[in-house]
Structures are given as C-alpha cells and as structure tokens.
Tab-separated table of C-alpha atoms in Angstrom:
chain	number	residue	atom	x	y	z
M	294	MET	CA	103.236	110.562	168.764
M	295	ASP	CA	105.011	108.289	166.319
M	296	LYS	CA	101.885	106.205	165.969
M	297	GLY	CA	99.815	109.322	165.177
M	298	LEU	CA	102.202	110.446	162.480
M	299	HIS	CA	102.307	106.956	161.052
M	300	PHE	CA	98.486	106.840	160.978
M	301	MET	CA	98.224	110.236	159.229
M	302	PHE	CA	100.838	109.174	156.676
M	303	CYS	CA	98.840	105.996	155.881
M	304	VAL	CA	95.602	107.966	155.520
M	305	ILE	CA	97.177	110.494	153.133
M	306	THR	CA	98.790	107.744	151.044
M	307	THR	CA	95.528	105.793	150.791
M	308	THR	CA	93.618	108.925	149.776
M	309	LEU	CA	96.084	109.734	147.039
M	310	LEU	CA	95.991	106.166	145.695
M	311	LEU	CA	92.170	106.119	145.629
M	312	ARG	CA	92.073	109.476	143.847
M	313	GLU	CA	94.591	108.340	141.250
M	314	SER	CA	92.707	105.101	140.567
M	315	SER	CA	89.392	106.946	140.178
M	316	GLN	CA	90.957	109.339	137.682
M	317	ALA	CA	92.427	106.421	135.751
M	318	GLY	CA	89.031	104.717	135.680
M	319	GLU	CA	87.367	107.860	134.338
M	320	LYS	CA	90.107	108.253	131.769
M	321	ASN	CA	89.631	104.707	130.458
M	322	ASP	CA	85.882	105.112	130.058
M	323	PRO	CA	85.206	105.619	126.313
M	324	GLU	CA	81.732	106.959	126.974
M	325	ILE	CA	82.789	110.052	128.905
M	326	LEU	CA	86.115	111.779	128.377
M	327	ALA	CA	87.162	115.173	129.713
M	328	GLY	CA	89.066	117.548	127.505
M	329	THR	CA	89.886	121.120	128.443
M	330	ASP	CA	92.084	123.807	126.999
M	331	SER	CA	95.265	125.019	128.667
M	332	ARG	CA	93.410	127.441	130.969
M	333	GLY	CA	91.162	124.730	132.424
M	334	PRO	CA	87.801	125.090	134.160
M	335	GLU	CA	89.466	126.278	137.369
M	336	GLU	CA	89.972	129.685	135.799
M	337	GLY	CA	86.250	130.297	135.528
M	338	LEU	CA	85.790	129.312	131.889
M	339	PRO	CA	82.366	127.978	130.855
M	340	THR	CA	82.308	124.195	130.459
M	341	LEU	CA	80.281	122.680	127.604
M	342	THR	CA	79.127	119.081	127.404
M	343	VAL	CA	79.848	117.892	123.879
M	344	THR	CA	78.134	114.857	122.364
M	345	THR	CA	79.740	113.056	119.446
M	346	ILE	CA	79.794	109.711	117.682
M	347	LEU	CA	82.644	107.316	116.980
M	348	GLU	CA	83.438	107.440	113.275
M	349	ASP	CA	86.793	107.309	111.563
M	350	PRO	CA	88.435	109.818	111.105
M	351	TYR	CA	86.135	112.266	112.879
M	352	VAL	CA	86.245	110.727	116.369
M	353	MET	CA	88.299	107.657	117.301
M	354	VAL	CA	89.447	106.030	120.536
M	355	ARG	CA	93.241	105.662	120.730
M	356	SER	CA	94.883	104.615	124.010
M	357	ALA	CA	91.763	105.504	126.010
M	358	GLU	CA	91.784	109.010	124.494
M	359	LEU	CA	89.562	110.503	121.831
M	360	GLU	CA	91.196	111.916	118.737
M	361	GLY	CA	90.231	112.789	115.178
M	362	TYR	CA	89.096	115.632	112.963
M	363	CYS	CA	86.219	116.726	115.234
M	364	ILE	CA	88.399	116.576	118.349
M	365	ASP	CA	91.017	118.819	116.727
M	366	LEU	CA	88.232	121.131	115.546
M	367	LEU	CA	86.826	121.246	119.083
M	368	LYS	CA	90.244	122.130	120.510
M	369	ALA	CA	90.640	124.966	118.003
M	370	LEU	CA	87.176	126.330	118.807
M	371	ALA	CA	87.808	126.116	122.548
M	372	ALA	CA	91.066	128.025	122.202
M	373	MET	CA	89.389	130.674	120.058
M	374	LEU	CA	86.192	131.135	122.122
M	375	HIS	CA	87.761	130.471	125.560
M	376	PHE	CA	85.676	127.602	126.897
M	377	SER	CA	86.432	124.188	128.338
M	378	TYR	CA	84.560	121.061	127.313
M	379	ARG	CA	83.607	117.580	128.360
M	380	VAL	CA	83.157	115.055	125.536
M	381	LYS	CA	80.719	112.145	125.701
M	382	VAL	CA	79.957	109.553	123.045
M	383	VAL	CA	76.256	109.383	122.142
M	384	GLY	CA	74.533	106.629	124.066
M	385	ASP	CA	72.492	104.974	121.311
M	386	GLY	CA	75.113	105.346	118.629
M	387	GLN	CA	72.731	107.284	116.338
M	388	TYR	CA	73.086	110.586	114.535
M	389	GLY	CA	69.557	111.801	115.063
M	390	ALA	CA	66.171	110.880	113.613
M	391	VAL	CA	62.529	110.773	114.665
M	392	SER	CA	61.624	107.403	116.193
M	393	SER	CA	58.275	105.661	115.897
M	394	SER	CA	57.235	107.206	119.210
M	395	GLY	CA	57.849	110.698	117.822
M	396	ASN	CA	60.963	111.379	119.895
M	397	TRP	CA	64.356	112.254	118.477
M	398	THR	CA	67.179	109.750	118.817
M	399	GLY	CA	70.937	110.107	118.718
M	400	MET	CA	72.874	113.325	119.181
M	401	VAL	CA	69.897	115.493	118.209
M	402	GLY	CA	67.848	113.855	120.948
M	403	GLU	CA	70.546	114.510	123.532
M	404	ILE	CA	70.629	118.186	122.524
M	405	LEU	CA	66.844	118.408	122.892
M	406	ARG	CA	66.894	116.670	126.285
M	407	ARG	CA	69.654	119.052	127.427
M	408	GLU	CA	71.980	116.104	128.005
M	409	ALA	CA	74.553	117.911	125.888
M	410	ASP	CA	75.209	121.542	125.042
M	411	ILE	CA	76.560	121.037	121.520
M	412	ALA	CA	77.143	118.179	119.078
M	413	VAL	CA	80.473	118.176	117.225
M	414	ALA	CA	80.349	115.282	114.783
M	415	PRO	CA	79.755	114.489	111.103
M	416	LEU	CA	76.153	115.557	111.577
M	417	THR	CA	74.454	116.572	108.342
M	418	VAL	CA	72.456	119.794	108.285
M	419	THR	CA	68.890	118.948	107.197
M	420	SER	CA	65.606	120.815	107.280
M	421	ALA	CA	64.044	118.333	109.726
M	422	ARG	CA	66.905	118.696	112.189
M	423	GLU	CA	67.007	122.470	111.699
M	424	GLU	CA	63.394	122.651	112.939
M	425	VAL	CA	64.326	121.317	116.379
M	426	VAL	CA	67.984	122.372	116.812
M	427	SER	CA	70.228	125.083	115.399
M	428	PHE	CA	73.273	124.498	113.217
M	429	THR	CA	76.396	126.528	112.708
M	430	THR	CA	78.034	127.261	109.382
M	431	PRO	CA	79.099	123.879	107.887
M	432	PHE	CA	82.716	122.983	108.592
M	433	LEU	CA	82.803	120.292	105.878
M	434	GLN	CA	81.019	120.042	102.530
M	435	THR	CA	79.888	116.678	101.219
M	436	GLY	CA	77.217	114.876	99.210
M	437	ILE	CA	75.717	111.427	98.675
M	438	GLY	CA	77.802	108.891	96.777
M	439	ILE	CA	78.078	105.153	96.118
M	440	LEU	CA	80.879	103.079	97.677
M	441	LEU	CA	81.750	99.906	95.765
M	442	ARG	CA	84.283	97.124	95.822
M	443	LYS	CA	86.374	97.109	92.666
M	444	ASP	CA	86.133	93.428	91.874
M	445	THR	CA	82.340	93.413	92.188
M	446	VAL	CA	81.954	96.012	89.432
M	447	ALA	CA	84.919	95.170	87.236
M	448	GLN	CA	83.892	94.528	83.668
M	449	GLU	CA	85.279	91.713	81.593
M	450	MET	CA	87.529	92.928	78.817
M	451	SER	CA	85.560	93.240	75.622
M	452	PHE	CA	86.641	91.642	72.362
M	453	PHE	CA	87.505	95.096	71.003
M	454	HIS	CA	89.360	96.214	74.120
M	455	PHE	CA	92.233	97.425	71.957
M	456	LEU	CA	90.007	100.260	70.678
M	457	ALA	CA	89.451	101.660	74.177
M	458	PRO	CA	92.456	104.055	74.320
M	459	PHE	CA	90.743	106.389	71.832
M	460	SER	CA	87.179	107.630	71.944
M	461	LYS	CA	84.770	106.981	69.084
M	462	GLU	CA	85.181	110.554	67.890
M	463	THR	CA	88.963	110.162	67.804
M	464	TRP	CA	88.763	106.942	65.772
M	465	THR	CA	86.352	108.648	63.362
M	466	GLY	CA	88.708	111.596	62.968
M	467	LEU	CA	91.648	109.244	62.415
M	468	LEU	CA	89.797	107.348	59.676
M	469	PHE	CA	88.821	110.611	57.962
M	470	ALA	CA	92.417	111.895	58.193
M	471	TYR	CA	93.737	108.655	56.667
M	472	VAL	CA	91.365	108.730	53.680
M	473	LEU	CA	91.908	112.460	53.115
M	474	THR	CA	95.702	112.086	53.245
M	475	CYS	CA	95.684	109.174	50.798
M	476	PHE	CA	93.453	111.148	48.436
M	477	CYS	CA	95.779	114.186	48.655
M	478	LEU	CA	98.745	111.905	48.029
M	479	PHE	CA	97.013	110.495	44.947
M	480	LEU	CA	96.063	113.990	43.715
M	481	VAL	CA	99.482	115.556	44.314
M	482	ALA	CA	101.287	112.648	42.651
M	483	ARG	CA	99.124	113.072	39.550
M	484	LEU	CA	99.599	116.831	39.409
M	485	SER	CA	103.353	116.816	39.956
M	486	PRO	CA	105.359	116.451	36.699
M	487	CYS	CA	108.196	114.729	38.568
M	488	GLU	CA	106.135	111.621	39.285
M	489	TRP	CA	105.899	110.534	35.638
M	490	ASN	CA	107.741	111.238	32.427
M	491	GLU	CA	104.960	110.935	29.861
M	492	PRO	CA	101.452	111.403	31.244
M	493	LYS	CA	99.770	110.516	27.938
M	494	ASN	CA	101.335	107.069	27.621
M	495	GLU	CA	102.482	106.188	31.139
M	496	GLU	CA	100.328	105.227	34.148
M	497	ASN	CA	101.183	106.956	37.412
M	498	HIS	CA	102.523	104.689	40.160
M	499	PHE	CA	100.495	106.468	42.829
M	500	THR	CA	97.068	105.070	42.038
M	501	PHE	CA	94.435	105.494	44.699
M	502	LEU	CA	94.889	101.908	45.923
M	503	ASN	CA	98.658	102.355	46.064
M	504	SER	CA	98.147	105.586	47.987
M	505	LEU	CA	95.969	103.764	50.511
M	506	TRP	CA	98.649	101.105	50.878
M	507	PHE	CA	101.341	103.769	51.308
M	508	GLY	CA	99.325	105.441	54.108
M	509	ALA	CA	98.715	102.119	55.862
M	510	GLY	CA	102.431	101.318	55.687
M	511	ALA	CA	103.229	104.572	57.451
M	512	LEU	CA	100.728	103.695	60.206
M	513	ALA	CA	102.648	100.463	60.744
M	514	LEU	CA	105.978	102.339	60.669
M	515	GLN	CA	106.978	100.411	57.559
M	516	GLY	CA	108.252	101.884	54.305
M	517	VAL	CA	106.337	100.726	51.226
M	518	THR	CA	106.554	101.336	47.517
M	519	PRO	CA	106.103	103.379	45.416
M	520	ARG	CA	108.574	105.855	46.832
M	521	PRO	CA	107.824	109.569	46.332
M	522	LYS	CA	110.075	111.509	43.936
M	523	ALA	CA	108.506	114.965	43.745
M	524	LEU	CA	108.951	117.533	46.506
M	525	SER	CA	105.193	118.001	46.872
M	526	VAL	CA	104.582	114.270	47.359
M	527	ARG	CA	107.419	114.077	49.861
M	528	VAL	CA	105.909	116.946	51.865
M	529	VAL	CA	102.600	115.067	52.150
M	530	ALA	CA	104.397	111.825	53.017
M	531	ALA	CA	106.606	113.476	55.646
M	532	VAL	CA	103.659	115.168	57.371
M	533	TRP	CA	101.724	111.889	57.403
M	534	TRP	CA	104.718	110.068	58.908
M	535	LEU	CA	105.000	112.740	61.623
M	536	PHE	CA	101.278	112.420	62.293
M	537	THR	CA	101.408	108.618	62.593
M	538	ILE	CA	104.449	108.629	64.900
M	539	ALA	CA	102.782	111.066	67.325
M	540	LEU	CA	99.488	109.178	67.084
M	541	LEU	CA	101.101	105.821	67.816
M	542	ALA	CA	102.956	107.305	70.788
M	543	ALA	CA	99.655	108.626	72.196
M	544	TYR	CA	97.945	105.278	71.588
M	545	ILE	CA	100.677	103.245	73.269
M	546	ALA	CA	100.798	105.581	76.275
M	547	ASN	CA	97.028	105.539	76.764
M	548	PHE	CA	96.784	101.785	76.202
M	549	THR	CA	99.479	101.244	78.832
M	550	ALA	CA	97.558	103.444	81.268
M	551	LEU	CA	94.400	101.479	80.498
M	552	LEU	CA	96.048	98.132	81.215
M	553	SER	CA	97.711	99.373	84.400
M	554	SER	CA	94.428	100.800	85.698
M	555	GLY	CA	93.168	97.239	86.029
M	556	SER	CA	89.776	97.646	84.395
M	557	GLU	CA	87.662	99.786	82.163
M	558	GLN	CA	85.399	102.496	83.436
M	559	LEU	CA	83.016	101.428	86.158
M	560	PRO	CA	79.732	100.044	84.840
M	561	ILE	CA	78.026	101.776	87.799
M	562	GLN	CA	78.604	105.472	87.197
M	563	THR	CA	75.304	106.882	88.466
M	564	PHE	CA	72.443	106.029	90.813
M	565	GLU	CA	70.396	105.066	87.773
M	566	ASP	CA	73.000	102.440	86.907
M	567	LEU	CA	72.777	101.146	90.482
M	568	VAL	CA	69.014	100.722	90.231
M	569	LYS	CA	69.178	98.942	86.864
M	570	GLN	CA	71.723	96.306	87.892
M	571	ARG	CA	70.782	93.111	89.753
M	572	ASN	CA	74.116	91.838	91.053
M	573	LEU	CA	74.620	94.182	94.002
M	574	GLU	CA	72.482	94.914	97.028
M	575	PHE	CA	72.596	98.483	98.242
M	576	GLY	CA	71.635	100.336	101.378
M	577	THR	CA	72.587	103.118	103.779
M	578	LEU	CA	72.788	103.909	107.491
M	579	GLU	CA	69.577	103.310	109.379
M	580	GLY	CA	67.946	106.561	110.464
M	581	SER	CA	70.525	108.689	108.655
M	582	SER	CA	69.865	111.857	106.691
M	583	THR	CA	70.766	109.947	103.523
M	584	PHE	CA	67.856	107.567	104.063
M	585	TYR	CA	65.411	110.441	104.539
M	586	PHE	CA	66.851	112.268	101.540
M	587	PHE	CA	65.688	109.441	99.276
M	588	LYS	CA	62.407	109.173	101.183
M	589	ASN	CA	61.543	112.834	100.611
M	590	SER	CA	62.933	113.148	97.080
M	591	LYS	CA	60.520	113.455	94.142
M	592	ASN	CA	63.037	112.087	91.677
M	593	PRO	CA	61.755	108.736	90.267
M	594	ILE	CA	65.203	107.125	90.523
M	595	HIS	CA	65.549	108.259	94.138
M	596	GLN	CA	62.073	106.938	94.913
M	597	MET	CA	63.009	103.530	93.493
M	598	ILE	CA	66.110	103.487	95.712
M	599	TYR	CA	64.029	104.347	98.779
M	600	GLU	CA	61.419	101.692	98.026
M	601	TYR	CA	64.144	99.095	97.588
M	602	MET	CA	65.772	99.989	100.919
M	603	ASP	CA	62.460	100.297	102.769
M	604	LYS	CA	61.217	96.868	101.667
M	605	ARG	CA	64.523	95.238	102.669
M	606	ARG	CA	65.095	97.440	105.702
M	607	ASP	CA	66.269	94.638	107.991
M	608	HIS	CA	68.707	93.321	105.412
M	609	VAL	CA	70.244	96.272	103.575
M	610	LEU	CA	70.305	99.017	106.238
M	611	VAL	CA	73.380	99.052	108.474
M	612	LYS	CA	73.864	100.343	112.008
M	613	THR	CA	77.301	101.957	111.761
M	614	TYR	CA	79.640	103.275	109.118
M	615	GLN	CA	82.265	100.675	110.018
M	616	GLU	CA	79.719	97.928	109.440
M	617	ALA	CA	78.897	99.419	106.040
M	618	VAL	CA	82.542	99.471	104.921
M	619	GLN	CA	83.102	95.933	106.164
M	620	ARG	CA	80.031	94.700	104.329
M	621	VAL	CA	81.124	96.341	101.081
M	622	MET	CA	84.516	94.650	101.381
M	623	GLU	CA	83.151	91.196	102.179
M	624	SER	CA	79.978	90.865	100.074
M	625	ASN	CA	78.218	92.086	96.946
M	626	TYR	CA	76.974	95.233	98.602
M	627	ALA	CA	77.050	98.910	97.609
M	628	PHE	CA	76.896	101.494	100.360
M	629	ILE	CA	75.096	104.804	99.801
M	630	GLY	CA	76.364	107.515	102.108
M	631	GLU	CA	78.393	110.663	102.606
M	632	SER	CA	80.870	111.046	99.744
M	633	ILE	CA	83.586	112.554	101.937
M	634	SER	CA	83.536	109.523	104.223
M	635	GLN	CA	83.561	107.230	101.203
M	636	ASP	CA	86.647	109.014	99.877
M	637	LEU	CA	88.382	108.184	103.136
M	638	ALA	CA	87.316	104.529	102.913
M	639	ALA	CA	88.624	104.325	99.338
M	640	ALA	CA	91.900	105.882	100.492
M	641	ARG	CA	92.308	103.473	103.405
M	642	HIS	CA	91.167	100.339	101.543
M	643	CYS	CA	92.713	100.074	98.109
M	644	ASN	CA	90.087	97.628	96.811
M	645	LEU	CA	87.262	100.153	97.331
M	646	ILE	CA	86.197	102.899	94.966
M	647	ARG	CA	83.532	105.608	94.885
M	648	ALA	CA	81.291	105.995	91.834
M	649	PRO	CA	81.676	109.354	90.041
M	650	GLU	CA	78.175	110.743	90.607
M	651	VAL	CA	77.532	112.741	93.787
M	652	ILE	CA	74.059	114.110	94.569
M	653	GLY	CA	72.447	116.125	97.329
M	654	ALA	CA	75.179	118.631	98.164
M	655	ARG	CA	75.156	119.188	101.909
M	656	GLY	CA	77.377	120.085	104.844
M	657	PHE	CA	78.367	118.950	108.339
M	658	GLY	CA	77.520	121.490	111.041
M	659	ILE	CA	77.760	121.840	114.819
M	660	ALA	CA	74.339	121.366	116.456
M	661	THR	CA	73.248	123.553	119.361
M	662	PRO	CA	69.934	124.107	121.161
M	663	GLN	CA	67.653	126.633	119.550
M	664	ALA	CA	68.221	130.240	120.645
M	665	SER	CA	71.586	129.248	122.095
M	666	PRO	CA	74.126	132.109	122.269
M	667	TRP	CA	76.825	129.646	121.187
M	668	THR	CA	75.389	129.180	117.697
M	669	LYS	CA	76.543	132.493	116.285
M	670	LYS	CA	79.848	132.397	118.179
M	671	LEU	CA	80.676	128.957	116.815
M	672	SER	CA	79.608	129.936	113.280
M	673	ILE	CA	81.936	132.931	113.270
M	674	ALA	CA	84.745	130.808	114.673
M	675	VAL	CA	84.244	128.166	111.954
M	676	LEU	CA	84.390	130.875	109.290
M	677	LYS	CA	87.635	132.241	110.771
M	678	LEU	CA	89.150	128.751	110.790
M	679	ARG	CA	88.163	128.313	107.155
M	680	GLU	CA	89.597	131.677	106.127
M	681	SER	CA	92.868	130.984	107.924
M	682	GLY	CA	93.251	127.600	106.228
M	683	ASP	CA	93.023	125.593	109.453
M	684	LEU	CA	90.069	123.549	108.182
M	685	ASP	CA	92.011	122.617	105.055
M	686	TYR	CA	94.949	121.601	107.225
M	687	LEU	CA	92.735	119.323	109.321
M	688	ARG	CA	91.190	117.878	106.163
M	689	ASN	CA	94.603	116.968	104.749
M	690	LYS	CA	95.803	115.678	108.115
M	691	TRP	CA	93.020	113.180	108.742
M	692	TRP	CA	92.300	112.194	105.136
M	693	GLU	CA	95.869	111.131	104.451
M	694	THR	CA	95.727	107.921	102.449
M	695	SER	CA	97.751	104.779	103.007
M	696	CYS	CA	97.110	103.846	99.353
M	697	LEU	CA	98.805	106.925	97.927
M	698	HIS	CA	101.459	104.861	96.156
M	699	LYS	CA	98.776	102.703	94.585
M	700	SER	CA	96.253	105.379	93.661
M	701	ARG	CA	95.918	106.450	90.041
M	702	ASP	CA	93.932	109.057	88.249
M	703	ARG	CA	90.760	107.757	86.733
M	704	TRP	CA	91.511	106.701	83.169
M	705	SER	CA	89.444	108.017	80.267
M	706	PRO	CA	89.645	107.564	76.476
M	707	LEU	CA	91.670	110.124	74.570
M	708	GLN	CA	89.381	112.774	73.070
M	709	PRO	CA	89.916	114.569	69.714
M	710	GLN	CA	90.603	117.846	71.533
M	711	ALA	CA	93.832	116.382	72.929
M	712	LEU	CA	95.035	115.699	69.377
M	713	GLY	CA	93.690	118.902	67.854
M	714	GLY	CA	97.131	120.345	67.178
M	715	LEU	CA	98.231	117.102	65.526
M	716	PHE	CA	95.252	117.100	63.168
M	717	LEU	CA	95.853	120.793	62.409
M	718	THR	CA	99.505	120.083	61.539
M	719	LEU	CA	98.407	117.329	59.186
M	720	ALA	CA	95.896	119.640	57.470
M	721	ILE	CA	98.526	122.345	56.970
M	722	GLY	CA	100.966	119.792	55.562
M	723	LEU	CA	98.394	118.483	53.098
M	724	ALA	CA	97.616	122.012	51.972
M	725	LEU	CA	101.318	122.753	51.467
M	726	GLY	CA	101.714	119.555	49.450
M	727	VAL	CA	98.825	120.433	47.139
M	728	ILE	CA	100.162	123.995	46.694
M	729	ALA	CA	103.647	122.653	45.910
M	730	ALA	CA	102.223	120.282	43.292
M	731	VAL	CA	100.279	123.115	41.631
M	732	VAL	CA	103.453	125.264	41.614
M	733	GLU	CA	105.448	122.409	40.021
M	734	LEU	CA	102.793	121.898	37.345
M	735	SER	CA	102.591	125.673	36.724
M	736	ASN	CA	106.343	125.909	36.197
M	737	LYS	CA	106.309	123.101	33.653
M	738	SER	CA	103.258	124.593	31.900
M	739	ARG	CA	104.997	127.969	31.655
M	740	HIS	CA	108.088	126.432	30.027
M	741	ALA	CA	105.945	124.328	27.675
M	742	ALA	CA	103.852	127.385	26.710
M	743	GLY	CA	107.018	129.213	25.653
M	744	HIS	CA	108.053	126.377	23.325
M	745	MET	CA	104.548	125.733	21.926
M	746	LYS	CA	103.708	129.457	21.737
M	747	LYS	CA	100.440	128.996	23.603
M	748	SER	CA	98.981	130.699	26.617
M	749	CYS	CA	100.138	129.416	29.965
M	750	CYS	CA	96.576	128.911	31.197
M	751	SER	CA	95.611	126.713	28.234
M	752	VAL	CA	98.726	124.573	28.617
M	753	PHE	CA	98.147	124.310	32.397
M	754	THR	CA	94.542	123.216	31.811
M	755	GLU	CA	95.591	120.612	29.227
M	756	GLU	CA	98.284	119.239	31.521
M	757	MET	CA	95.877	118.991	34.448
M	758	CYS	CA	93.177	117.311	32.315
M	759	THR	CA	95.721	114.861	30.936
M	760	ARG	CA	96.984	113.889	34.375
M	761	LEU	CA	93.487	113.557	35.831
M	762	ARG	CA	92.204	111.707	32.700
M	763	ILE	CA	89.461	114.300	32.225
M	764	LYS	CA	90.137	115.009	28.535
M	765	ASP	CA	89.654	111.484	27.290
M	766	ASN	CA	86.386	111.115	29.172
M	767	THR	CA	85.151	114.411	27.720
M	768	ARG	CA	85.955	113.354	24.170
M	769	GLN	CA	84.244	109.997	24.594
M	770	SER	CA	81.108	111.692	25.932
M	771	GLN	CA	81.134	114.165	23.019
M	772	GLU	CA	81.528	111.364	20.453
M	773	THR	CA	78.689	109.407	22.042
M	774	SER	CA	76.369	112.408	22.022
M	775	GLY	CA	77.274	113.160	18.388
M	776	ARG	CA	76.452	109.646	17.276
M	777	ALA	CA	73.139	109.793	19.100
M	778	ASN	CA	72.200	113.052	17.385
M	779	ALA	CA	73.119	111.621	13.965
C-alpha cells in the first residue's frame, strides 16, 4: 500500500514538473506568445491569432514577453470587444509585398493564407494591400520623411555667420530704419531753433554725416557728439536709443540660440535636396510601402529617388528598421521611411535628426481578411479609443524621449514680424520729433512776426528756407537765369 502511494506521488510530481517546463519553454519562445485578457479563453471567448513584427516601440521582446504600443493597443481592444488573442511574430520578418512569384509576403501573406486572423503592427494602409485584405480606421497617422545623422549634414560656419540671427528682410528693414532716423535727426536739428543761435551765419552741428555717426554710436551703445539740445532732437535720439537697445537684446539672444543649436539649418530640407547632393547614400526598407510609393509616384523627384534605390537595390535597401537606424548612425546614409518612427529614433539617439519635409500622408491600420466581421468592430473600437484619449496616452507613453534634456526647438532667423512693434515705436517717435521741431519753429516764427510786423506764415517760410539753405540756392538760380537772358 505504501509503495502504491509512493508510486502515485512520484507520477503526479513528474507530471507537474513536465507541464511546468513545457509552459516555460512556450513562454520563452519569441515567435509565439500567448496573451489573453482577464476572462481568458476558458470562459468561451473567441481567440484570435495575431501576427505582428518586432519594431521598437510597437512590439519588443522584454524578459521573454512582448510589449510595446501595439501590444497595449491589442490589450485595450481585447478588453473592449471581449476576445482573447494569441500573438505570433511574422515568420519572414516582412510587412507585406508581392514577391516575384506573385504571392504576398510578410503579415499580409499570413492573413491571406489564414495563418493569422488579424495583423496589429505598424502596417501602412495602401491601395495594393487594400485590394487583398481589409484595414480598420488608422490608429496612427504618419508620412514619409528623411532620417539623417547630424554630423553628416552639418554645414561649416560661413564667413558671415554673424548675420544669421536676423533674416535678410530684417537686416534690410534695420538699414532703412537707420538711414531714415539719421535723416529725421538731421531734419529736426535744422528746423529746431534751439540747435543754433544764428542760422544765417552759423553752420548746424547736426550735418547729415554727423547724424549718421550719432546713429551708429547709439547702435554701439556709445554716446557721441554732437549732443542734442532741443526737445525735438532729444525725442528722436531717445526713441532711437530705445530701438537699438531692444534690437541688440534680440540679436544677442538669437545669436546665442544659434551657437547653442550647434549648426545652421540643415542643408537637406527636402527630398529634392537629397537627390541633388552626392555625399550621402539613401534608401528604405526592402518591400515596404515607402519603396512602392516612390515606384508608383509620377513626381519627377520621386521617380529619381526610386531609380536610384532600384539600381542600387542590394546596397541601399535594408531588411529591418533597426538595421536602417544603425546604418544611419555609423555611415553616410540617409534613411527614407515612416516619419513617426524616425521621430522616435531622433528622440532615442541624440545625434539623429529628421528633415523637415514630410510627404505621402498615410496611416497605420489593423489588417483583417476581406469580409471579416472583425473589421468594423475593430474600426469602431479604434475610434472610441481615439475619442477617449487612450491613443494619445499610448503615443506619449511609448514615444517618451531619453534626449528630452538635450532637445531644442529648431532655430530660425528672426523675421521682421517679430520686431514689428519695435519698428512701429520708432516710426511714431520720429513723427513726434518732426512735429515737435515744427512746433518749436512755429513758436519762434510767431514771436519774430510780432516784432517785424509780418505775417507768421511768411516768417515761418523764411526761417525754414534759411535753415534748409533753400533761399540761397533759389537766388543763385535766379541770378544765373537773369544773366543768361541778358
């Protein structure tokens, strides 16, 4: 009896150990992983076989478990639609394209061969794929961008790098403001009676050259002679000093931002710039929707990109996204691919950057067999997740950058619109200075008219002509014409 009990105990123990080891072996297999919701398949829930592809941060293997954006999305959909699932990584490591034999590869091929019920992955919705499988509403929006390494596209500092903080329009406006202010200073100083005692015999200190020198001294924050005496001249000078102080503060701040950004704007801003340069090779994922986008595009620039990649197919096309990022980091290579994935690469690797231009707006959708009842259910569920903000939460969760403390906003030259109020203040100040000078001259003309018993207008005109040296020139021209007639 004791031997029988001992034998049964050994059998039960061995069975339990074998079962536990088999479960551990299945759990450590990265190709097939089981994931169910809290209710589990034992409660009669439908079980879907889900195909996916390993790509950071969508699907990753951590401690023999799959995690990432798509896994969290799958869990949310399972909880909402009440199904369990079994996740498998696509066998050939492809997204889905037509092979030379006419068969579909990758996740699309597994859907067509009924090896999987749905595909939850960064799978781009395209017309070719839509003809053979069905897609849900996109859960992520993206486009096609260019991933570059910063030091491969950094420009050498130009000889006139110090002009970069302001745009050409701003420098033009500054030059015009300087000349206009100096002219107003010259005009106001001549009109104001306080700037000279005897206009007929004395030369005014504020000549046009002296006015230019006075304005340049203010730009350098240095006081220069002659010093203004009249209120009108001081108004113009004070407004110009205020303008120069604010302008210098803006210049210093923008120049500091320019130097701290490390380089000027990228020389490769668009796909046209990429085609024109000869220093970088460029390519995309083999068999990806990006490759076929350029193949089918009628745009001449896109056709040139496709011809370049097609002729060098074995050299510039990469197998995986990880290989593409590694190649960009280690060689003179530019990767053309999904902009949202490139943003993640630039966030994770601080020496990478994405070019500004993004083309071919598209979305990532969940693929299902055609006429599948799950297509509409999943689409509605994706829309509900978007409306509730869950998709935004997942986006922020998995796109968190480790370079946040190093990231900076893209620098750009200061445009005239940013200094519009400053230029307007200067214009108002110049107008006030001219008005004050005219008022000062009018007051003196009125007092002089009372002593000379002349009209105020005639005295004002004589004073203005005397100060602007118009009267002498008129007399000389009259004398010359009279001699010619004689």
